[in-house]
Structure formats: C-alpha cells, structure tokens
Coordinates of C-alpha atoms in Angstrom, one line a residue:
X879 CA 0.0 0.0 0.0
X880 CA 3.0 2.3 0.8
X881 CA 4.1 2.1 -2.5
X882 CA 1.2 2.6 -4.3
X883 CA 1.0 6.0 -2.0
X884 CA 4.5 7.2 -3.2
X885 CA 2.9 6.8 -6.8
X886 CA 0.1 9.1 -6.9
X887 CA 0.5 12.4 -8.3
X888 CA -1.3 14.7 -5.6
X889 CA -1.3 14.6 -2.4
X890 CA -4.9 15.1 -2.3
X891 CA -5.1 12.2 -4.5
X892 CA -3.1 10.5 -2.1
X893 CA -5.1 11.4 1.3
X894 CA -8.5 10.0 -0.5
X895 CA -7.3 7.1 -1.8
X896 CA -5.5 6.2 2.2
X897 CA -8.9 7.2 3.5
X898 CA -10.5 4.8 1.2
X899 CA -8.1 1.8 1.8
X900 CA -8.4 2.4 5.2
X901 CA -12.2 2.0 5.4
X902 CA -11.8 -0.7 2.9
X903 CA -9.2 -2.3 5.5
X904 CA -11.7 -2.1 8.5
X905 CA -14.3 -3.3 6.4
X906 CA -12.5 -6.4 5.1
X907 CA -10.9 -7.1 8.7
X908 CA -15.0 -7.2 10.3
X909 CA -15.6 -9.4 7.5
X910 CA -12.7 -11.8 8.0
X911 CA -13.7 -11.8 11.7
X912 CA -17.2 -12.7 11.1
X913 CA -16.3 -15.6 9.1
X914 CA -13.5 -16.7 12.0
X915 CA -16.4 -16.4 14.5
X916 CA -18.8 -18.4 12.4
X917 CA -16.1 -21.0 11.7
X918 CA -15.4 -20.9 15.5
X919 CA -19.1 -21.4 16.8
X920 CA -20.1 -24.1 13.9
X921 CA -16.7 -26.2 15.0
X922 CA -17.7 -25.5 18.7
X923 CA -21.2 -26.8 17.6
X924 CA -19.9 -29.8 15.8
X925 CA -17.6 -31.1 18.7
X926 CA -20.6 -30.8 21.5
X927 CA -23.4 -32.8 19.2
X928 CA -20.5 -35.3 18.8
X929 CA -19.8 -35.5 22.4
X930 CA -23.5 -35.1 23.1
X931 CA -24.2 -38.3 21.0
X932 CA -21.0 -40.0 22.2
X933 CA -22.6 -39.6 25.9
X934 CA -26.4 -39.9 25.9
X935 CA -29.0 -42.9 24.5
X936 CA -32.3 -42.5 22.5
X937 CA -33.7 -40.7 20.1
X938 CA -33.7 -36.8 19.4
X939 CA -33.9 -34.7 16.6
X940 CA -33.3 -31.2 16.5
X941 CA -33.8 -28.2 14.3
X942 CA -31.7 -25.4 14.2
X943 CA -33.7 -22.3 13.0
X944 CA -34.1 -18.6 13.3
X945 CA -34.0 -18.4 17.3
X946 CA -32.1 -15.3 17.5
X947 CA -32.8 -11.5 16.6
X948 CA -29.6 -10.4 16.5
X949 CA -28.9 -9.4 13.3
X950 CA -25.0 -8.6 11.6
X951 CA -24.4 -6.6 8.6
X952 CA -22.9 -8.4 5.9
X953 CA -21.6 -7.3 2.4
X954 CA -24.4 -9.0 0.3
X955 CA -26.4 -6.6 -1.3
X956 CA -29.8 -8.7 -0.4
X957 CA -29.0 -7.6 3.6
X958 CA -28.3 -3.6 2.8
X959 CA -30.9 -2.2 5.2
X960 CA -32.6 -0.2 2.3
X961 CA -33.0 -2.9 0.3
X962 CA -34.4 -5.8 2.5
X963 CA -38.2 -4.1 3.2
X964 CA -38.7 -3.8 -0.6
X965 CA -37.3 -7.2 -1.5
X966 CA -38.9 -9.5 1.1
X967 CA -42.7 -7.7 -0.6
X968 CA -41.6 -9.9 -3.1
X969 CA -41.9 -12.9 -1.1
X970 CA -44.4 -14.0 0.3
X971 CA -43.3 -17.8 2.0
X972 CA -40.4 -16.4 4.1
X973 CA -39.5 -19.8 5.9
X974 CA -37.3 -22.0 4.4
X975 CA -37.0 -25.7 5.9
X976 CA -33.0 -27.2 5.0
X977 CA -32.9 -30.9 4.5
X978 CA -29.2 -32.4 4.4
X979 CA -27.8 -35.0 2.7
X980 CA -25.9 -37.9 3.2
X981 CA -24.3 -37.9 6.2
X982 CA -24.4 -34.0 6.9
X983 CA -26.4 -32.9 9.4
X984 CA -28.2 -29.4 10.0
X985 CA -25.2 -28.3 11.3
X986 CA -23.8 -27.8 7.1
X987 CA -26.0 -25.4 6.8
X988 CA -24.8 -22.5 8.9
X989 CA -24.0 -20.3 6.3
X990 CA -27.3 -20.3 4.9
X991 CA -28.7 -20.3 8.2
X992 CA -26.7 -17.0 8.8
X993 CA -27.5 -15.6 5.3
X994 CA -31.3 -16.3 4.8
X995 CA -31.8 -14.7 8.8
X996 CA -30.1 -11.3 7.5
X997 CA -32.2 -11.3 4.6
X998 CA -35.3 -11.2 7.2
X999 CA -36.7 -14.8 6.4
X1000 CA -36.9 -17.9 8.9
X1001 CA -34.5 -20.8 7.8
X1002 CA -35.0 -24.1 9.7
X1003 CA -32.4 -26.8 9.5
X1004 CA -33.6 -30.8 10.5
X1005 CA -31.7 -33.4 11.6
X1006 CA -32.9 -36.8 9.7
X1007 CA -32.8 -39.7 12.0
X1008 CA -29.4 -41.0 12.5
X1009 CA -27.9 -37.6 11.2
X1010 CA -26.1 -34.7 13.0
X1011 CA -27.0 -34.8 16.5
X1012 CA -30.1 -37.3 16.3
X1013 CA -29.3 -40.3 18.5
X1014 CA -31.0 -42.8 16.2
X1015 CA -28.4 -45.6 16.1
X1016 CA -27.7 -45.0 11.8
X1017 CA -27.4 -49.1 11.5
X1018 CA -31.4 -49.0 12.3
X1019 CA -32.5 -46.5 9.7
X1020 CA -33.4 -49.2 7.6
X1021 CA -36.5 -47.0 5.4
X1022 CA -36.9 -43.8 4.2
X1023 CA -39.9 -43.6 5.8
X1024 CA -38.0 -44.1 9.3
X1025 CA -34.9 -41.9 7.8
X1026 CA -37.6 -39.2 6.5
X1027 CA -39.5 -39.1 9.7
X1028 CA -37.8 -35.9 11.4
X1029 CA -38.8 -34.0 8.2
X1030 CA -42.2 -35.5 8.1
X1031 CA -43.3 -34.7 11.8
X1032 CA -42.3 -31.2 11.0
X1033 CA -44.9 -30.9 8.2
X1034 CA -47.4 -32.4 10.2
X1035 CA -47.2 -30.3 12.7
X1036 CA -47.4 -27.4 10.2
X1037 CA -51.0 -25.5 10.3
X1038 CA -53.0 -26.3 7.2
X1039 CA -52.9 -22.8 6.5
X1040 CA -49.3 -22.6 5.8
X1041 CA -46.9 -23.5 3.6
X1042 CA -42.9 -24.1 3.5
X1043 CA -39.8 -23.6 0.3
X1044 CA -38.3 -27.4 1.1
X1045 CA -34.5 -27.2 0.0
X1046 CA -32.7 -30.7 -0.3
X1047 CA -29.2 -31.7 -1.2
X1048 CA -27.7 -34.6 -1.9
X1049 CA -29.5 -37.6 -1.1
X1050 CA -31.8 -35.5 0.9
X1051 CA -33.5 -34.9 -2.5
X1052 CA -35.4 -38.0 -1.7
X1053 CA -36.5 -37.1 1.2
X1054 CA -38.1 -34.0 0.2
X1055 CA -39.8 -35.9 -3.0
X1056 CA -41.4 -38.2 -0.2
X1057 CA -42.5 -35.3 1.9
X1058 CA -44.0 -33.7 -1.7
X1059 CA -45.5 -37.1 -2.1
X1060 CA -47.3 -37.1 1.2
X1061 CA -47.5 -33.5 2.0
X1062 CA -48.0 -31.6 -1.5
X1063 CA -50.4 -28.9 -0.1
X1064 CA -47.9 -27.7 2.6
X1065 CA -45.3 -27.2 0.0
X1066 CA -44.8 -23.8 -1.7
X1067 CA -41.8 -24.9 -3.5
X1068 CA -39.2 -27.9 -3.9
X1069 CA -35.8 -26.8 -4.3
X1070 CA -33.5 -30.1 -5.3
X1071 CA -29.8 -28.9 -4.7
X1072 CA -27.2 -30.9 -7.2
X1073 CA -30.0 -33.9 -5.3
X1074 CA -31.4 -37.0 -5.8
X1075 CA -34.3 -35.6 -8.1
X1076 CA -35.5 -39.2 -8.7
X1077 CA -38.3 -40.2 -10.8
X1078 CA -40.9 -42.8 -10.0
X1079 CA -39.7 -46.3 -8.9
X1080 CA -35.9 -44.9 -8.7
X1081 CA -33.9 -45.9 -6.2
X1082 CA -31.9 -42.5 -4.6
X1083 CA -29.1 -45.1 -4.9
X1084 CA -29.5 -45.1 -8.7
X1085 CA -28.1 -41.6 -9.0
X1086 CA -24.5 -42.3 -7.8
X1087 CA -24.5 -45.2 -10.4
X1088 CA -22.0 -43.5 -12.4
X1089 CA -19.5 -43.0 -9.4
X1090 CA -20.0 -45.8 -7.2
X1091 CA -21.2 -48.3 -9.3
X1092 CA -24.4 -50.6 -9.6
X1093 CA -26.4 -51.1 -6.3
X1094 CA -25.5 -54.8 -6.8
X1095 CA -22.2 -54.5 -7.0
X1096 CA -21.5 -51.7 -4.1
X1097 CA -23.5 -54.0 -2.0
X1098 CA -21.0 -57.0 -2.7
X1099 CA -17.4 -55.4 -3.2
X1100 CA -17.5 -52.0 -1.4
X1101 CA -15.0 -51.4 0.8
X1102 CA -16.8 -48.7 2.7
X1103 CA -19.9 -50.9 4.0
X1104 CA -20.8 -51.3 7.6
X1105 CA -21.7 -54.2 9.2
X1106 CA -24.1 -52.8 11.8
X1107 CA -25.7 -56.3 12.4
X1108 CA -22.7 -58.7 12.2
X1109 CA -20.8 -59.9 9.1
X1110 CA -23.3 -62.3 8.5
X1111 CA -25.9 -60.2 8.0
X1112 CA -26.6 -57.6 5.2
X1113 CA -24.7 -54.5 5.3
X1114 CA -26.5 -51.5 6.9
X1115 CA -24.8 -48.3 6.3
X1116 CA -21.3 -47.2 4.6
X1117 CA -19.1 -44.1 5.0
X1118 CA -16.4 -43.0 3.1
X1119 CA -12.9 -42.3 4.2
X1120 CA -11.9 -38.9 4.5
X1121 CA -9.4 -39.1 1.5
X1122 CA -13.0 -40.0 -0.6
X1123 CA -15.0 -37.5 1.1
X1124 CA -12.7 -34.9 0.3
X1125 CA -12.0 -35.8 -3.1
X1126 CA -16.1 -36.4 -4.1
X1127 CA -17.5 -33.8 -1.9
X1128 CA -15.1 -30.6 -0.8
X1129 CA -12.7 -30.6 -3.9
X1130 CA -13.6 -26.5 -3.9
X1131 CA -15.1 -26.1 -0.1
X1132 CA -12.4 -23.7 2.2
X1133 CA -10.3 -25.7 4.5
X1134 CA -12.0 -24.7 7.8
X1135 CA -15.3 -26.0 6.5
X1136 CA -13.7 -29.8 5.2
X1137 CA -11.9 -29.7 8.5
X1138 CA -16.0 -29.0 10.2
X1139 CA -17.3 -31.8 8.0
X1140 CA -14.7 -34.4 9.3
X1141 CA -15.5 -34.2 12.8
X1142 CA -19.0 -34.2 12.0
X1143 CA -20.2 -36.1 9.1
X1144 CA -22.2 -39.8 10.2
X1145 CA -22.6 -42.8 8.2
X1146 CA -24.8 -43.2 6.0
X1147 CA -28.1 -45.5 6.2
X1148 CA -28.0 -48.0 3.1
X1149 CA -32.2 -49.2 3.2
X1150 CA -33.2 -45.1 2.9
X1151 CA -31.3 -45.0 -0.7
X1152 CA -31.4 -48.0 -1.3
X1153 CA -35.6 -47.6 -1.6
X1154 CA -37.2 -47.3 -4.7
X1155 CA -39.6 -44.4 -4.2
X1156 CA -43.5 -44.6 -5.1
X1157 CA -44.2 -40.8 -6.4
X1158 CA -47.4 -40.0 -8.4
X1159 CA -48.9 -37.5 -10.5
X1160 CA -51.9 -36.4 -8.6
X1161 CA -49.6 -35.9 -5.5
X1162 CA -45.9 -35.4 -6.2
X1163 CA -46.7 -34.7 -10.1
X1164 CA -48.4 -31.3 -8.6
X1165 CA -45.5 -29.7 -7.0
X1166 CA -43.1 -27.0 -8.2
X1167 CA -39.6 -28.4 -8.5
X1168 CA -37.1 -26.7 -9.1
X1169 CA -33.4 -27.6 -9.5
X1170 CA -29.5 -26.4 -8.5
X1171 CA -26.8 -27.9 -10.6
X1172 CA -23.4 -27.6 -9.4
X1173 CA -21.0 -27.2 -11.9
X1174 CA -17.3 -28.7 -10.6
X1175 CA -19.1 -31.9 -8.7
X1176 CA -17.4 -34.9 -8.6
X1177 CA -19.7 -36.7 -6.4
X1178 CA -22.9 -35.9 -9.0
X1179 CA -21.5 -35.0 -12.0
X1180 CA -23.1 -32.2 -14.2
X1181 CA -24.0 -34.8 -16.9
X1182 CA -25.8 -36.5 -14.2
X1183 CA -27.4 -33.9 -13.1
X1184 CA -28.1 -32.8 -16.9
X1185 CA -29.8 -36.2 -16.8
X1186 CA -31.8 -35.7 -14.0
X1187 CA -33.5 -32.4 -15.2
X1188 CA -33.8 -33.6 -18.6
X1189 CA -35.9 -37.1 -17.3
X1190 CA -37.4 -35.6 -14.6
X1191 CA -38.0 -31.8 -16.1
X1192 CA -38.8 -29.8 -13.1
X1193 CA -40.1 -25.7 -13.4
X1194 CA -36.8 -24.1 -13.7
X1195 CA -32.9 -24.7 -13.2
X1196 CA -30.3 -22.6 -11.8
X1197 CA -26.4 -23.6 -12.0
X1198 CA -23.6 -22.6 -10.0
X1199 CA -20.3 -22.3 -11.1
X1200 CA -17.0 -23.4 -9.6
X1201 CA -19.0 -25.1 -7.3
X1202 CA -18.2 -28.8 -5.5
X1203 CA -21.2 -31.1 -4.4
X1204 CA -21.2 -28.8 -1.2
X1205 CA -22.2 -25.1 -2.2
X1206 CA -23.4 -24.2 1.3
X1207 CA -19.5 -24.4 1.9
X1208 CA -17.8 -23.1 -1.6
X1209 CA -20.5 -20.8 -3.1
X1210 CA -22.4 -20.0 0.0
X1211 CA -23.2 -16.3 -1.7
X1212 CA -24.1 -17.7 -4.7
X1213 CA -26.4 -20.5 -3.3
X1214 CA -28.1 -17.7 -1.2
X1215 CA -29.0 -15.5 -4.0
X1216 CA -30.5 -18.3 -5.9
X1217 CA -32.6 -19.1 -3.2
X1218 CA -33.7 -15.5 -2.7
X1219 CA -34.6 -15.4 -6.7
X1220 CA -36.7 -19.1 -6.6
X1221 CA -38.6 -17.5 -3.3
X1222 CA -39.5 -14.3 -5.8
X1223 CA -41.0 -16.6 -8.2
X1224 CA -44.7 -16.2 -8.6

C-alpha cells in the first residue's frame, strides 16, 4: 500500500485514496472476523453434538432455526438495510426448511442459516434420523420412511394454512420428494440442490450409479460398508474415508469448513437409498420443482445432473459455477441468492 502511495500524483489524490483503503481495511478485517467467528461457533457446535451423542442414549432430533434477533451486517447486497423491506414484498413464504444429505447434518448449513436470517426470512435446519445430533443408532434406519421421519413430523405439525420452500441436497432430494408425495399442499416450492431428483420407482441409490457403481455391485465389493448387524448379515450403512470424502464432496469447499465436516459427518443409512420411491402424478406430479446444478461436482457429475433435469423436467434450473457437491461451503453467496430469486417466483 505504501508504494502505491508514493505513486500518486497529488497529495490530495493521495489522502482520499488512504482514506479509502483504510475503510476498505476495516471493512474487510470485520468481515474476516465474522467468518472466524462463524467457523469458530459451527466447530464448537460440531464437537458438542458429537460429544453429546457420544454420551447420551435414544432418540432426538433437532432443528436449528431462526431463534435469535440479532442481526450482523454483511456485504451482500440482499442484507443492505434499504434494500431488504422492498425485496422481502416480493416474497411471500419467508421460511425455508433445510434438508441435508448424506451424512451431513443441519449443522452444514450455517452459512445459509446466517445468510437467509439477514435477509429477514426464517430458515429451519432438520436433523434426519441418525444424522447430525439425532441419536437414532444409523445401522437401524433401515426406510426412508424411518430416515424421513424428522422431516415429516415437521410438516405435520405445520397448520393447514401454511406453507414451506423445502431445500434438499444430496440424497436429501429423496427425502423432500417423499414429503412432496405425502404433503403436496404444505409445499410452496421444492428446491433439489445438485439432489437425488429421482423419478418414480428410482432408487436415490440409482443416481451415484456412475460414481460408485451398480447397487448390486456396491452392496458386494464396497470397501466402505458397515456391518451394523454382524458380518453375516446384510450390510447396513457405509461411510467414506476422509481421503474420498474430500475428493467427491469438498474438492472446492475452504479448509475450515472440510476440517467442520470431518468431525461431523455420520454414516450413512444404506435401506433409505437403497428404496425405490413410489411418487405420483396427482400428489408429487403437482408440486413445483425446481433444480441447482453444481458445476465442478465430482460426487454428481453435471452430466448426471443434466440427466436428472432432462428425465425428470422440473419448473426451472439454476447452475452454480466453480462449485463442489457442497455449495453451502464453496458458493455459499451464490447458493443464497439463488434461493432469494426461486422464493420471488410467482
């Protein structure tokens, strides 16, 4: 900076431009210290659901949500005070329930979390059973019915008046095509990120073909199963090691956030994928769909998800660039202004 100080012509020139790189300096510092706190308290977070499942039995499912009215000011134009009254007129469903996929938990979505709450809507984050901090043993998620239920009880309990904007990713796609299956009137819109959009009679499974092979063959030679029940018995779950994970799912996500996701991430229920879903027109075939492809995946590819969209056509797609299987992580800006623009949509 001193340099570029001895350069400028004026000295006037040179007293704005300091005073501006100077403001610029605070303002980048309180950013970079945002993100460190955030980092810091989702870490924190991480370590006591782990100890906290490490320590207690039975079954508990929690939703992280808007629970706090503090509110920070962040650089993203969607959370400049003049412009959030006239933008959220423009939606009318302001809550926003966050379903993970395989093996995440809410706690991968505290980005969005953070985001969507400065915008002035009401994210809500669920645990499926067996995931994040739910104590469901994972070997005994053996449906998606029984992997689905946190998600479902939610919706059940939601007035008849009122309606949701269901986001899934990753195998959590299936999940929110069950709940649009069983709960289509609750459901403004159905927002499948890089997910499992699958069609009727497809097995969630089905969509990694391309990666991990057939079903029938991962079933046999994998060498990430999980014997839950004894060798003897079918396998019941699998999980990566974190060489894999990091190479299919983080290949673009920040190092703090892949460091987050080790400590964190569960196995990962075989039955729920494994399911072939029953979806039909007067009930699923009535939702709005709408898809997020990520563009540098390596755990769903783009021509997979090209595939996905182009057999199971939903209203509109949005893509991502740069982005790995995790955008919530690498394009966390990105994925929140698409989410703000699919809310807008009539």
């Amino acid at each position: 900076m001193g340099n570029h100080f001895t350069c400028m012509a004026k000295k006037e020139a040179r007293d704005n431009h300091g005073s501006r790189s100077k403001r610029m300096g605070r303002s980048q510092r309180k950013l970079l210290a945002e993100e460190e706190l955030l980092h810091r308290q989702a870490l924190s977070m991480a370590l006591q659901q782990h100890q906290l499942s490490q320590r207690f039995d039975g079954s508990m499912s929690r939703r992280i949500g808007s629970t706090s009215s503090r509110r920070r000011n962040l650089s993203d134009p969607f959370s400049n005070g003049k412009q959030v009254p006239d933008f959220l007129e423009n939606i009318k469903l302001k809550k926003f329930v966050l379903v993970h996929g395989e093996g995440f938990g809410a706690w991968c979505w505290y980005k969005t979390i953070a985001s969507l709450e400065e915008a002035g809507l009401v994210p809500i984050a669920i645990d499926l059973t067996g995931s994040g901090i739910d104590l469901a043993d994972t070997n005994s998620v053996t449906t998606l019915t029984e992997y689905s239920k946190p998600l479902i009880s939610y919706l059940e309990n939601l007035p008849e008046d009122e309606q949701v904007i269901l986001v899934g990713h990753s195998s959590g796609g299936a999940c929110v095509s069950y709940a649009l299956e069983h709960f289509p009137k609750k459901i403004s819109k159905a927002i499948f990120l890089c997910a499992t959009m699958v069609s009727d009679g497809q097995r969630p499974f089905d969509v990694f073909a391309e990666e991990l092979g057939s079903a029938e063959r991962f079933m046999q030679e994998s060498q990430f199963l999980i014997y839950g029940n004894g060798t003897d018995k079918p396998p019941t779950a699998f999980m990566f090691e974190k060489q894999q994970m990091k190479g299919l799912y983080f290949n673009q996500s920040p190092t703090k956030d892949v460091a987050l996701a080790m400590v964190s991430m569960r196995p990962i229920p075989l039955g729920p994928i494994m399911e072939k879903l029953s979806l039909s027109p007067e009930k699923y075939g009535t939702g709005r769909r709408f898809f997020i492809q990520t563009l540098d995946d390596r755990a769903l590819s783009p021509d997979v998800q090209e595939k996905l969209v182009r057999e199971n056509p939903p209203e509109r797609v949005f893509k991502i660039k740069g982005s790995d299987h995790c955008p919530f992580f690498s394009k966390p800006q990105s994925l929140h202004k698409m989410l703000l623009e699919i809310a807008q949509i009539p």
